Coordinates of C-alpha atoms and ligand atoms in Angstrom, one line a residue:
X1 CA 92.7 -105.4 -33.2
X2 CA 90.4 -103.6 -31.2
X3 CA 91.5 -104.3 -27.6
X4 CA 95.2 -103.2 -28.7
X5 CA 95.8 -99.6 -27.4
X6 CA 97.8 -97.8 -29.9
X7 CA 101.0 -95.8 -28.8
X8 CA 102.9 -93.1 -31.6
X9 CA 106.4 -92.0 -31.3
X10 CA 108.1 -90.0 -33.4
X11 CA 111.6 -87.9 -33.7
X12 CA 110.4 -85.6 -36.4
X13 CA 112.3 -82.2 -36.4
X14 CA 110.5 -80.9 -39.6
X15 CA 107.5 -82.4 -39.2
X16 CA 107.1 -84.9 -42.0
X17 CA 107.7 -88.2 -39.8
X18 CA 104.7 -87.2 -37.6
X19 CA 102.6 -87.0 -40.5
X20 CA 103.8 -89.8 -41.4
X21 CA 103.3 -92.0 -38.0
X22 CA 100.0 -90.1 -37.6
X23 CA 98.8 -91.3 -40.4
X24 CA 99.3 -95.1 -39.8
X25 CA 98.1 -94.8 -36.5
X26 CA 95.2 -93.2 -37.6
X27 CA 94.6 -96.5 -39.4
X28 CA 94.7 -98.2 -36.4
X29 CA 92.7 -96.8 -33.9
X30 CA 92.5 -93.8 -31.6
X31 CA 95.8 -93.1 -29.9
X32 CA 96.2 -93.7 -26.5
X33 CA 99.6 -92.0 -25.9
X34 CA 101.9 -90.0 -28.2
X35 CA 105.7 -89.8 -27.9
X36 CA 106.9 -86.7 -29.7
X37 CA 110.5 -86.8 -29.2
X38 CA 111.9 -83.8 -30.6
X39 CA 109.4 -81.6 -28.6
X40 CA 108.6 -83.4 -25.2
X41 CA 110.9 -86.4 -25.3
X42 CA 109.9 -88.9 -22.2
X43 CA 112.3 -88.3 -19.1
X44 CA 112.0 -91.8 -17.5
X45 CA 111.9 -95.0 -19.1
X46 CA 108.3 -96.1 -20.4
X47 CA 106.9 -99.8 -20.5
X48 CA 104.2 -100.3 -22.9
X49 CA 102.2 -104.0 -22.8
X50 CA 102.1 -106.7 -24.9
X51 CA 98.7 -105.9 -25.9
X52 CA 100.1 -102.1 -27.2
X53 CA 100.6 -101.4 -30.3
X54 CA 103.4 -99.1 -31.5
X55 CA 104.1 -97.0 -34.7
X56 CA 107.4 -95.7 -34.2
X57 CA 109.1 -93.0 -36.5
X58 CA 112.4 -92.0 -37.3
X59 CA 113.5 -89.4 -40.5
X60 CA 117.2 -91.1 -42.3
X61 CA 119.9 -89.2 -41.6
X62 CA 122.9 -89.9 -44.1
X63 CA 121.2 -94.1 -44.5
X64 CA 121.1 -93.9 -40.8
X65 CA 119.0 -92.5 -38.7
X66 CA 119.6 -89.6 -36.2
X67 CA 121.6 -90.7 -32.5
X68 CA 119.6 -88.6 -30.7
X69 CA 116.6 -89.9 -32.0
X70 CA 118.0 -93.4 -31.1
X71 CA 118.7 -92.5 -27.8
X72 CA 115.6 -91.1 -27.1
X73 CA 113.7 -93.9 -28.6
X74 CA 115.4 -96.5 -26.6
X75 CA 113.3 -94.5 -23.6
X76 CA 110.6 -96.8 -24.8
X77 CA 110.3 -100.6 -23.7
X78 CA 108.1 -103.5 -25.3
X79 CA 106.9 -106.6 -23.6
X80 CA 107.4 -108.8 -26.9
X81 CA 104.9 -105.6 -27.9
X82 CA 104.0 -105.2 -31.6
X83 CA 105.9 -102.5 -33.2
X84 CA 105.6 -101.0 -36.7
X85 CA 108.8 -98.8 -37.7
X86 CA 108.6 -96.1 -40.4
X87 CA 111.6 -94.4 -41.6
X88 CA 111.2 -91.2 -43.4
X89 CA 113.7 -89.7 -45.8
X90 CA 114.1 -86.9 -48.5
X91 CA 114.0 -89.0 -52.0
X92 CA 117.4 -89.9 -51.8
X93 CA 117.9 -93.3 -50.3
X94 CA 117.4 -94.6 -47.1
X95 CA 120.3 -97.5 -47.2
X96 CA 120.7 -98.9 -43.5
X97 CA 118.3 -96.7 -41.5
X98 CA 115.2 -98.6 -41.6
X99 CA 117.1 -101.9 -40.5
X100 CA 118.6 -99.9 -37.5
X101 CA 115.2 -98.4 -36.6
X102 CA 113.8 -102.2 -36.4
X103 CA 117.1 -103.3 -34.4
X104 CA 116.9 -100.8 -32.3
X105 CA 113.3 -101.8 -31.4
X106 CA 113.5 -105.3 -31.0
X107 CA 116.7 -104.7 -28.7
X108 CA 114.5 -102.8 -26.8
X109 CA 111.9 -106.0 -26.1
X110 CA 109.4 -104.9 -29.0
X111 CA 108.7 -107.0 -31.8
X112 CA 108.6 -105.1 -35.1
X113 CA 105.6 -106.8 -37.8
X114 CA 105.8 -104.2 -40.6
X115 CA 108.0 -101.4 -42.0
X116 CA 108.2 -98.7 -44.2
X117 CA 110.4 -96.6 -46.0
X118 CA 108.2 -93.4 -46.7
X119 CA 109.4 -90.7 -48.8
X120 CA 108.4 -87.7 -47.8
X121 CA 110.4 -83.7 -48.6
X122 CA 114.0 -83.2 -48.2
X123 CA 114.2 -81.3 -44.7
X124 CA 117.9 -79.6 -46.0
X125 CA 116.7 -79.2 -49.2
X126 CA 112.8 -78.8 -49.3
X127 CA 112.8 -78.4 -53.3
X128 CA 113.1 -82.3 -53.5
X129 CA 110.0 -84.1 -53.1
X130 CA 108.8 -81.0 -52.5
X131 CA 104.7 -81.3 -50.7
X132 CA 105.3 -85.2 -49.7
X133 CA 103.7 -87.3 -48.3
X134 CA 101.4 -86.7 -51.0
X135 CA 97.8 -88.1 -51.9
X136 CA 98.8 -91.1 -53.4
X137 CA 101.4 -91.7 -50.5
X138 CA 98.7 -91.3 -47.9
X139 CA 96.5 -93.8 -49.8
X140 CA 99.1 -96.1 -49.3
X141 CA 99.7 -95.6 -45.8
X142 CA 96.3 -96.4 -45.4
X143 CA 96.2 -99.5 -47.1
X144 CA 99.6 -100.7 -45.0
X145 CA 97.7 -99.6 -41.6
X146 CA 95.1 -102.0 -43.0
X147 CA 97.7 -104.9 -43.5
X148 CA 99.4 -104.0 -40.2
X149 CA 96.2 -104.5 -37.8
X150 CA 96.1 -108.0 -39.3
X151 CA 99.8 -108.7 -39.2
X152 CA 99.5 -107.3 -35.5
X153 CA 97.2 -110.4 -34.6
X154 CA 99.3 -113.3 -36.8
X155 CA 102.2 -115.1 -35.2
X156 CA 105.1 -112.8 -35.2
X157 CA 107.8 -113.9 -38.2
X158 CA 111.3 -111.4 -38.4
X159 CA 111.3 -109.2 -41.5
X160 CA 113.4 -109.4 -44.0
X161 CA 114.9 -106.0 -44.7
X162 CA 116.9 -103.9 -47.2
X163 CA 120.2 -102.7 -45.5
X164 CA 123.8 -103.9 -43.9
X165 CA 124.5 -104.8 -40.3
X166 CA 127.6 -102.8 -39.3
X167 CA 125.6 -100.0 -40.3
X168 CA 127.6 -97.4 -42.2
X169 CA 129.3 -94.6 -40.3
X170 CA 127.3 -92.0 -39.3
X171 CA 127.9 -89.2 -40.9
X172 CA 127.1 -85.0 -40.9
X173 CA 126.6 -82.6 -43.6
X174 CA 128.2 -79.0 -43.9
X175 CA 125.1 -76.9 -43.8
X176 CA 123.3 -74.8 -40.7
X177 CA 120.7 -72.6 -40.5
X178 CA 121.2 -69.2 -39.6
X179 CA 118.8 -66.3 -38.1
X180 CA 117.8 -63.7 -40.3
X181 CA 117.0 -60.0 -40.2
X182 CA 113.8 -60.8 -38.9
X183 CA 114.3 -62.8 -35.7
X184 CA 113.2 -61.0 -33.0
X185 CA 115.3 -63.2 -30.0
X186 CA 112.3 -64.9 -28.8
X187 CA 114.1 -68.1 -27.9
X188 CA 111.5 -70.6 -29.1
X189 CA 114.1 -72.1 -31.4
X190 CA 116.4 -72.4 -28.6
X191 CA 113.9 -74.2 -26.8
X192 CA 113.3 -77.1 -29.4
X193 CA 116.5 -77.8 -30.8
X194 CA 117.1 -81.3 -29.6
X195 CA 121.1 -80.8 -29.8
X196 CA 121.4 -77.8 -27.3
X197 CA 122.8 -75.6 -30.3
X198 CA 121.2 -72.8 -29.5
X199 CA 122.0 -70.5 -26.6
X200 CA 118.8 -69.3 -25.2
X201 CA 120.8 -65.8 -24.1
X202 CA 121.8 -65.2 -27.6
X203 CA 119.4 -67.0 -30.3
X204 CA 120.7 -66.0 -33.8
X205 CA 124.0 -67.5 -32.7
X206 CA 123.9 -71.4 -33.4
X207 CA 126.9 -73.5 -32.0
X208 CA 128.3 -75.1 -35.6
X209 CA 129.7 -77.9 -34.0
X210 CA 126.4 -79.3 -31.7
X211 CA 123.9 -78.4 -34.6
X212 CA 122.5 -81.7 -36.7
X213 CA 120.9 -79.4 -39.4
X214 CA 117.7 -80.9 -38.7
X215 CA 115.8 -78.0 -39.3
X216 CA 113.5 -77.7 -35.9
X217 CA 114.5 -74.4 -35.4
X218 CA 113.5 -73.5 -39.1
X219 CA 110.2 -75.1 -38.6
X220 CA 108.9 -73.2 -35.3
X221 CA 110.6 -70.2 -35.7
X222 CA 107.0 -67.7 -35.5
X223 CA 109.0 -64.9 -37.7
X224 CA 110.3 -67.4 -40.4
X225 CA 113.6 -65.4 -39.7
X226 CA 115.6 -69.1 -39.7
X227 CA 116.9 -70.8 -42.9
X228 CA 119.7 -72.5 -44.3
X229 CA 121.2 -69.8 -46.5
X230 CA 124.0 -68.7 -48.8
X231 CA 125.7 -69.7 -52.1
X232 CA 127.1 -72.8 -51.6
X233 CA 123.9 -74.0 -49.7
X234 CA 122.0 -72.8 -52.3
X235 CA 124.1 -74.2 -55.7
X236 CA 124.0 -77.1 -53.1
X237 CA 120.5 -77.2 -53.4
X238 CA 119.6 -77.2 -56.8
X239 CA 121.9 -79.7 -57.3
X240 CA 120.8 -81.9 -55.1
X241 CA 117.0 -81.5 -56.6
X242 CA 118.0 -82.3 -60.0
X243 CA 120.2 -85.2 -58.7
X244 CA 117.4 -86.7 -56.6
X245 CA 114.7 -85.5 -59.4
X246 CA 112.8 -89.0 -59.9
X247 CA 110.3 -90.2 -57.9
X248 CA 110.9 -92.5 -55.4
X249 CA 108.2 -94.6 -54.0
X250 CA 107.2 -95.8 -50.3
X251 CA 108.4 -99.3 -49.6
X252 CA 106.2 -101.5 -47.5
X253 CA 107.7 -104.9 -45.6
X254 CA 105.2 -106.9 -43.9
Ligands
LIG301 C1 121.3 -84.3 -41.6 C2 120.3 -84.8 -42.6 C3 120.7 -85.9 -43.4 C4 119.7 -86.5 -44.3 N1 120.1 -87.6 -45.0 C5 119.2 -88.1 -45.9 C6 119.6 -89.3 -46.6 O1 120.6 -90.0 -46.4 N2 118.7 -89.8 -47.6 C7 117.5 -89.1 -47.8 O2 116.8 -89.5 -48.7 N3 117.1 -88.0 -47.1 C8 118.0 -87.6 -46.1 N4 117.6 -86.5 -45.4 C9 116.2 -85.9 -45.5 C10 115.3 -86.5 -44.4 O3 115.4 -87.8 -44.2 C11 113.8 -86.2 -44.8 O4 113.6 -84.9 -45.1 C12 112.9 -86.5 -43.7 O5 111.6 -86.4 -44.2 C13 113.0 -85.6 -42.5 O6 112.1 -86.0 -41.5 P1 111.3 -84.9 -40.5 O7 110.5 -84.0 -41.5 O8 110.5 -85.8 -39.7 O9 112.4 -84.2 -39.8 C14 118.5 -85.9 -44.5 C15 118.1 -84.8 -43.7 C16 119.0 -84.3 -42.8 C17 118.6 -83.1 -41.9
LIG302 S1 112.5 -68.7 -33.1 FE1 113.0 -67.3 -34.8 S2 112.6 -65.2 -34.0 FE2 112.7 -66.6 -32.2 S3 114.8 -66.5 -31.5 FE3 114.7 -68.2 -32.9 S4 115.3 -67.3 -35.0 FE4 114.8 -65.6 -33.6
LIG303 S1 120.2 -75.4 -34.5 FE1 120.6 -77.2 -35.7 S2 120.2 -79.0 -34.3 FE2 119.2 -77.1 -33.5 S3 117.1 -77.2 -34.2 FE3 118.3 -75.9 -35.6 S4 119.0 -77.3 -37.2 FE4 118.3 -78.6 -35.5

């Protein structure tokens, strides 16, 4: 394992897929290169070696997960490179997402040993799974960053894995986050939103119909002024928690 130079990538608008990622790759070994595509998403195409080692991340988006996290994943070429794919999602389900993630990777010349299904808070609704990854979670990312670095070194075998191949169709939800009181029009939301819907010239205006509700602009906003908000979000909400109120736990497939 030790001559393998680990690479991260991750498209991880609110945050809980890096943690995620960062924590099997810590497993792993120091990384030699990180690909965070929400905030600096690589411009040309990037090959990594056969002796590489990727942990690639991608938060499930209605049991898929997100286009332009796809898109900007496919950026990144193997060479028959080990690949270890995580998908992330809020304690609901995660139905075809983690399957795609792996397709998408071995289309793109990487061959993917392990995967997880990590549960980690809702990014819509942050009162479900509220404070995860946890702990216990993070012990058992260790322990699958253990199994990976010898799984990285076996003869490659395809994973068997939970979801359906057509994928189901992608689908939105109806909430946005707005700008509060508070937002002084510094544009740094505008600046990370990976869907251009936020005019730079006018901040506390989202465009509706560009905006994934991913929640990147709620996460850096430096005045907490951004938030989904009103009645229906919130009845939405609490509904959702109690719907989605028992634990789910990380799936590992090796
Ligand atoms: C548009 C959207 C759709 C989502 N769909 C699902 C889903 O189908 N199942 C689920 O359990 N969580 C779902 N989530 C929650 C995210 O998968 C989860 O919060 C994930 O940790 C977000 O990753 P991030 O923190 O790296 O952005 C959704 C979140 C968003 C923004
Ligand atoms: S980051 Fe916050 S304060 Fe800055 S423009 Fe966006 S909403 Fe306003
Ligand atoms: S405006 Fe929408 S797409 Fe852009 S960062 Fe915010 S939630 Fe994500």
């Amino acid at each position: 394992m030790t001559e393998r130079t680990v690479h991260l990538a991750y498209f991880s608008p609110a945050g809980t897929t890096r943690r995620a990622v960062e924590r099997v790759g810590l497993g792993l070994g120091p990384a030699a290169a990180v690909y965070d595509l929400v905030e600096a998403p690589p411009q040309e195409e990037i090959v990594l070696s056969k002796d590489a080692l990727l942990v690639a991340g991608a938060p499930v988006y209605a049991g898929r997960i997100p286009a332009i996290g796809a898109e900007r994943l496919r950026r990144l070429r193997g060479d028959s490179t080990p690949a270890v794919a995580l998908a992330v999602y809020g304690n609901r389900a995660y139905e075809d997402a983690l399957l795609e993630l792996r397709d998408l990777l071995e289309e793109n010349g990487f061959q993917v040993i392990a995967a997880a299904a990590v549960v980690a808070q809702h990014s819509i609704f942050p009162n479900t799974a509220q404070g995860r990854p946890d702990g216990a979670d993070l012990e058992k990312l260790d322990a699958f960053a253990r199994s990976c670095a010898e799984r990285a070194e076996a003869p490659f075998r395809r994973l068997a894995l939970p979801g359906r191949s057509p994928y189901r169709k992608p689908m939105g939800v109806p909430f946005r986050p707005s700008a509060g009181e508070r937002c002084t029009a510094c544009g740094t939301c505008a600046r990370i939103c990976p869907a251009g819907a936020i005019s730079p010239a006018r901040p506390r205006e989202s465009g509706k119909d560009r905006c994934i509700a991913c929640a990147a602009c709620i996460r850096v906003c430096p005045q907490n002024a951004r938030a989904f908000r009103g009645p229906v979000y919130t009845a939405a909400r609490e509904g959702f928690a109690l719907k989605c109120r028992a634990r789910l736990e990380p799936e590992f497939f090796l």
